[in-house]
Short mmCIF file of C-alpha atoms in Angstrom, two decimals:
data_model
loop_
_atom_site.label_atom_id
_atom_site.label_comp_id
_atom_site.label_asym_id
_atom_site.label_seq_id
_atom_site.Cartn_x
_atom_site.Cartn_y
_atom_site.Cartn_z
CA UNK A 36 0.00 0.00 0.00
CA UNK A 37 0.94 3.33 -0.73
CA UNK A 38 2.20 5.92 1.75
CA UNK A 39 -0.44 8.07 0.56
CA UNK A 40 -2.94 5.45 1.86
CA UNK A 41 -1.59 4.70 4.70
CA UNK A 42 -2.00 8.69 5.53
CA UNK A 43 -5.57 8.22 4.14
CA UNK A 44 -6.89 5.60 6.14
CA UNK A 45 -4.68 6.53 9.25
CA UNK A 46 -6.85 10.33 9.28
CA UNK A 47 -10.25 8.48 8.77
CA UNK A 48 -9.18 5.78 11.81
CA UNK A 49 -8.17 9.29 13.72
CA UNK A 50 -11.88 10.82 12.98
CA UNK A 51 -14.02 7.78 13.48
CA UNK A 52 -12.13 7.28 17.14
CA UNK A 53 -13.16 10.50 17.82
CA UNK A 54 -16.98 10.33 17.60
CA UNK A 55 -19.17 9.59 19.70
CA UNK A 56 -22.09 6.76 19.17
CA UNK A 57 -25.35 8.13 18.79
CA UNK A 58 -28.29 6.28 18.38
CA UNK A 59 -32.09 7.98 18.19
CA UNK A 60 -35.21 6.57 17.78
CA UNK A 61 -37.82 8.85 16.20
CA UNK A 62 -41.89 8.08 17.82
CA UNK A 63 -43.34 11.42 15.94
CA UNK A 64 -41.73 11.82 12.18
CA UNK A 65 -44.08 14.70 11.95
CA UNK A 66 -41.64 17.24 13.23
CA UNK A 67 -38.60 16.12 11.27
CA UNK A 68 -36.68 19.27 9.96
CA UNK A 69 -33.64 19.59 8.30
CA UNK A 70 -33.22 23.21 9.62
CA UNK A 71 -32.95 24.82 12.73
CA UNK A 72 -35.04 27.56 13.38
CA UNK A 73 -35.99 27.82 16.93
CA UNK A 74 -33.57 27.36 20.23
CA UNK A 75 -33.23 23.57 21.69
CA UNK A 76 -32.91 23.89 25.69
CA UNK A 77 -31.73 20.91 27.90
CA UNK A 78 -33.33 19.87 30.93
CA UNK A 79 -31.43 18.20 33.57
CA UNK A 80 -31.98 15.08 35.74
CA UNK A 81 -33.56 17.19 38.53
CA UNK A 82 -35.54 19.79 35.90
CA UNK A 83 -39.51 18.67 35.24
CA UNK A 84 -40.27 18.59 32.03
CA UNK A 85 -43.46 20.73 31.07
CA UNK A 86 -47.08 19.16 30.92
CA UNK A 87 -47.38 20.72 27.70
CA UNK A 88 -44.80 19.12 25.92
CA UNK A 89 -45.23 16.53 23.21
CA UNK A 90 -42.60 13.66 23.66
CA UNK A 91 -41.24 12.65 20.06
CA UNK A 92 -38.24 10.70 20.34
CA UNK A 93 -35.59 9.37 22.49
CA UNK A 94 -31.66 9.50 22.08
CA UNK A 95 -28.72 7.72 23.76
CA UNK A 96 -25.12 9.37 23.24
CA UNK A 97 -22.64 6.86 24.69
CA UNK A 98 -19.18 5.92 23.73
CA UNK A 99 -17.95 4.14 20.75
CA UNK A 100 -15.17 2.62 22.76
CA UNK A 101 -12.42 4.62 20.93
CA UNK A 102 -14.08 8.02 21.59
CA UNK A 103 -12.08 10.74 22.80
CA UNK A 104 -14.09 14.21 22.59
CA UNK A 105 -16.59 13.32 24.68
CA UNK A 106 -16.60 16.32 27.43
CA UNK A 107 -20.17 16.88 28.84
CA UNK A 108 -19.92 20.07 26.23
CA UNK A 109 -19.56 17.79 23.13
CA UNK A 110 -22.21 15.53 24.31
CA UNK A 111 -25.16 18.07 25.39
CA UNK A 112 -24.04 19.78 21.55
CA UNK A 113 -24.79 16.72 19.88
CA UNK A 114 -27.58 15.93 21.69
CA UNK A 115 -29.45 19.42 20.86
CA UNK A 116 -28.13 18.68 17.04
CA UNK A 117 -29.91 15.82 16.91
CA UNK A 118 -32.83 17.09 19.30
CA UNK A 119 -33.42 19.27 16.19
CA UNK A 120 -33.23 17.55 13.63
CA UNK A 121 -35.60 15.16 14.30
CA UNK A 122 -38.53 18.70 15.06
CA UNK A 123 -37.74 18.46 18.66
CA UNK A 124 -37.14 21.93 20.79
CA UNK A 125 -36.59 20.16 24.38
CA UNK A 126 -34.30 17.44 25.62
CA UNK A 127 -34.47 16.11 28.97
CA UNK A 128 -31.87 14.12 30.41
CA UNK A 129 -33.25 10.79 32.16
CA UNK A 130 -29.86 9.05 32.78
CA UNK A 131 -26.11 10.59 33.21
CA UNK A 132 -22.90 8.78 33.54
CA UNK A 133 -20.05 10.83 33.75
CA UNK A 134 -16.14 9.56 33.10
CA UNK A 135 -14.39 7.48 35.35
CA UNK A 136 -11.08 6.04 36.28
CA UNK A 137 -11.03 2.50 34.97
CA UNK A 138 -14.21 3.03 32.32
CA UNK A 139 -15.44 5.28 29.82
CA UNK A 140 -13.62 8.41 29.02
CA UNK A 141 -16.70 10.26 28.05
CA UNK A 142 -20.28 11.50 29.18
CA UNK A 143 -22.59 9.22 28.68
CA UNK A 144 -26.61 9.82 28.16
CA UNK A 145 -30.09 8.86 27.46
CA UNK A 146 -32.81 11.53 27.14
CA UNK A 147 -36.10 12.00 25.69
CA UNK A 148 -37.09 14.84 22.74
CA UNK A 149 -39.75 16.77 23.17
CA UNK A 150 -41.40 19.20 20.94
CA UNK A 151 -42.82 22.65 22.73
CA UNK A 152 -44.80 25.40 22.10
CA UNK A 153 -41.94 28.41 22.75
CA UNK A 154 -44.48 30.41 24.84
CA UNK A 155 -44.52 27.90 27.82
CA UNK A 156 -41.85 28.66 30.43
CA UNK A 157 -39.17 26.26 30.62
CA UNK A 158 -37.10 26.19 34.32
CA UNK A 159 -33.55 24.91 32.74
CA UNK A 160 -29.62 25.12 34.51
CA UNK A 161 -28.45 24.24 31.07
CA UNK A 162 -28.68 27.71 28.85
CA UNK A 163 -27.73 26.65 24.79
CA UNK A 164 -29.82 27.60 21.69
CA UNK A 165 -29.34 26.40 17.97
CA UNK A 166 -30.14 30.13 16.56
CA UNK A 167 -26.87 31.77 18.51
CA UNK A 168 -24.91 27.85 17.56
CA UNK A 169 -25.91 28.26 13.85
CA UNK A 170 -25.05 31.91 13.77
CA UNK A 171 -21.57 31.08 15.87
CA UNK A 172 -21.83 33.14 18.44
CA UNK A 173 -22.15 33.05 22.38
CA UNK A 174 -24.37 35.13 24.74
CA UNK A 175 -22.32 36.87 27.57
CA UNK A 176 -24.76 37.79 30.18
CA UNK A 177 -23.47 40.68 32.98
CA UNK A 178 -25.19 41.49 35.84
CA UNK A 179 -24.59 43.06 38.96
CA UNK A 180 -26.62 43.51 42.44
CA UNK A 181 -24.08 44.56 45.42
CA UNK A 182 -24.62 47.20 48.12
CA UNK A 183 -20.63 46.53 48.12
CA UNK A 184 -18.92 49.54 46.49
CA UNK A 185 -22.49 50.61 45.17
CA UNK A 186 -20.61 54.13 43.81
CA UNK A 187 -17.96 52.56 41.79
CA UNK A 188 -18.33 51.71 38.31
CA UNK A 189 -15.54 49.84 36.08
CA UNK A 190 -15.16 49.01 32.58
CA UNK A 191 -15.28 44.95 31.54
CA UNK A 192 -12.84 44.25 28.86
CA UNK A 193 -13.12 40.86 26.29
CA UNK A 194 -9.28 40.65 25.59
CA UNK A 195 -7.80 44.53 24.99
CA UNK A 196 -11.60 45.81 24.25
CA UNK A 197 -14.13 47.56 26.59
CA UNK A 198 -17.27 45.78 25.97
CA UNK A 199 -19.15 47.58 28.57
CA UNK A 200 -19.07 49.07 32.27
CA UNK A 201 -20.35 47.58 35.40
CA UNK A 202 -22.60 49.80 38.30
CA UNK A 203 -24.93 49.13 40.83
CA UNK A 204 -28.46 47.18 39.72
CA UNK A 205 -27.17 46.40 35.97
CA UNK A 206 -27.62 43.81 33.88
CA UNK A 207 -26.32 43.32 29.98
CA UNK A 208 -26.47 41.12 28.06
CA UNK A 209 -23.78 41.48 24.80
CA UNK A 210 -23.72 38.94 21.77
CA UNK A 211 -20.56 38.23 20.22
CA UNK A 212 -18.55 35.63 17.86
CA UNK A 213 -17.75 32.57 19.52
CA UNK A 214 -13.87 32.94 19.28
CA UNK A 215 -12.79 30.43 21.52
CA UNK A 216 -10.36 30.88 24.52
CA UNK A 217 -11.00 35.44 25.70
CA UNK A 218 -9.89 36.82 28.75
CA UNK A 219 -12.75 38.67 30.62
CA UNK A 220 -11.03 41.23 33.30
CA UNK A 221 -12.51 44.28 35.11
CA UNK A 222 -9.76 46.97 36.82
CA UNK A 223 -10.32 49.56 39.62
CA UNK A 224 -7.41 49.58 42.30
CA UNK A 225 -6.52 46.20 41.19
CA UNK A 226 -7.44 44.00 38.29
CA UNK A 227 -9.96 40.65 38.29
CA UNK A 228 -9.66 38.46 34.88
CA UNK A 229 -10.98 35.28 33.72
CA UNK A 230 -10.62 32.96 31.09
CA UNK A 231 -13.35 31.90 29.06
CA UNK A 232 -13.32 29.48 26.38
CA UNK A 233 -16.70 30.45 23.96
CA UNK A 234 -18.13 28.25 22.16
CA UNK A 235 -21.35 28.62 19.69
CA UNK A 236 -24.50 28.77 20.72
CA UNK A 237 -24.02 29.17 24.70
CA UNK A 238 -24.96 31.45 27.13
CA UNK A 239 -22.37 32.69 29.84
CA UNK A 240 -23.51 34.85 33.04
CA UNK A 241 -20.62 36.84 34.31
CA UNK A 242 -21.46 38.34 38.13
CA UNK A 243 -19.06 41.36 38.24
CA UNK A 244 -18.58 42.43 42.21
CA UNK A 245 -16.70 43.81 44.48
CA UNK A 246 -14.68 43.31 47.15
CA UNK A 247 -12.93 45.35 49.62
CA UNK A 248 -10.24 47.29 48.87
CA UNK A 249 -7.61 50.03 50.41
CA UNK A 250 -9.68 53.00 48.50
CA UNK A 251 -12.42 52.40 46.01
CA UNK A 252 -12.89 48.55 46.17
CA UNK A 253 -11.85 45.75 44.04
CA UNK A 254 -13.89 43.88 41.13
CA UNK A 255 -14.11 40.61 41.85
CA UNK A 256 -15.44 38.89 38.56
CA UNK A 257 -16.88 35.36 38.53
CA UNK A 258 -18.69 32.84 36.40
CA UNK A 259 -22.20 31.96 38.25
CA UNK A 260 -24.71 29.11 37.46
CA UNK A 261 -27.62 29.90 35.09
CA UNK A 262 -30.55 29.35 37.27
CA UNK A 263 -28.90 31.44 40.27
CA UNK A 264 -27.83 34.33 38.13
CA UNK A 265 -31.56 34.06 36.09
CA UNK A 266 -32.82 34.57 39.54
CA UNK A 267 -30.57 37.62 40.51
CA UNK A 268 -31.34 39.18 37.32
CA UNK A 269 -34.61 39.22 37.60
CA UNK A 270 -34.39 40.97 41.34
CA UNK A 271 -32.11 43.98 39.50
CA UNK A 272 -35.07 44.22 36.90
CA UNK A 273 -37.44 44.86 39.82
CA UNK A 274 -35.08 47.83 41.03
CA UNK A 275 -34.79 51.13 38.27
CA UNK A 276 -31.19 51.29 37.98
CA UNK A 277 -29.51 55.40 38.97
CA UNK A 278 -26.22 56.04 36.26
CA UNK A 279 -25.81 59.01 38.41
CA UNK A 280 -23.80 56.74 40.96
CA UNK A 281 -21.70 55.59 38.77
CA UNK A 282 -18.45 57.33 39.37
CA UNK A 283 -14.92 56.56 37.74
CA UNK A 284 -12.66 54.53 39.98
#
């Protein structure tokens, strides 16, 4: 054989290592799309899955006992991908194995697809939607609620660039292209950074604080779980925010 071939079949052994198995069973054909148009949101093992919602398939996303990319990232991807493909707009996870030691090397799930009218509230910790994924871009979501330094305002920078300025009773909420690996950091008397690795279609929520410092205070920024920061963003919503005491550090 060729050295060309050896390359050849080499890459395509290299690729077919790295996928995952995925196996779905389809009970409802009727919703079978081959675009994505509306959002796919993931319910956890402890989330209840609306009344409301129509139940059209099932999945399973395991390992194909060579697999090597499957991160709990990879797997939920794939799993709205698929979710969507076959018309479905929900997934709900009803069994989890994660890595371990002496077995698998990836996440491991079975869930069930449901299909949703978009008007019925959906309690989720998982935040993802195909529209943002397809467009390649990620949802940074800032907020801040702290009687902590309450006066002092800072700028939030993705890499070199300001992308906007945190006060008192704020929340933002900035698209932008899902670049990879940024560096989020905040300076008043000292600096607070953190590295974030974007990928398409998910939503980050960024709680930029304070902490004590020797004059104005120190930002103290921090990644926070969706359904805890959902919740403190909706008690800053309740409260008018005042720009007047924002002042420059």
């Amino acid at each position: 054989m060729k050295k060309s071939s050896w390359l050849l079949l080499a890459a395509l052994l290299l690729v077919c290592s790295c996928a995952q198995r995925i196996k779905m069973q389809v009970s409802n054909p009727g919703y079978q799309t081959d675009s994505v148009t509306a959002p796919v949101r993931v319910l956890s093992l402890n989330d209840t899955v609306p009344a409301e919602a129509v139940l059209i398939g099932t999945l399973k996303i395991g390992d194909n006992g060579f697999s090597k990319s499957g991160n709990l990232d990879t797997t939920l991807r794939l799993a709205r991908e698929h979710a969507a493909k076959a018309g479905g707009n929900l997934v709900k996870i009803t069994w989890h194995k994660a890595p371990s030691t002496f077995g698998s090397s990836c996440h491991r799930i079975r869930a069930n697809i449901y299909r949703l009218d978009s008007s019925v509230p959906v309690e989720t910790s998982v935040m993802f939607d195909s529209v943002h994924y397809r467009n390649g871009e990620s949802v940074l979501h800032f907020f801040r609620k702290a009687p902590l330094g309450a006066w002092v305002g800072y700028n939030v920078k993705v890499n070199d660039s300001v992308v906007t300025r945190a006060r008192n009773n704020w929340a933002e909420e900035i698209v932008i292209p899902a670049t990879g690996e940024i560096t989020l950091s905040a300076t008043t008397e000292s600096t607070s950074s953190l590295i974030l690795n974007l990928q398409p279609g998910y939503h980050y929520y960024i709680r930029c604080g304070m902490k004590y410092g020797a004059l104005v205070g120190r930002p103290k920024l921090e990644i926070v779980e969706p359904s805890v920061a959902k919740a403190e963003i909706e008690a800053i919503q309740q409260t008018a925010p005042d720009p007047d005491t924002d002042t420059e550090p």
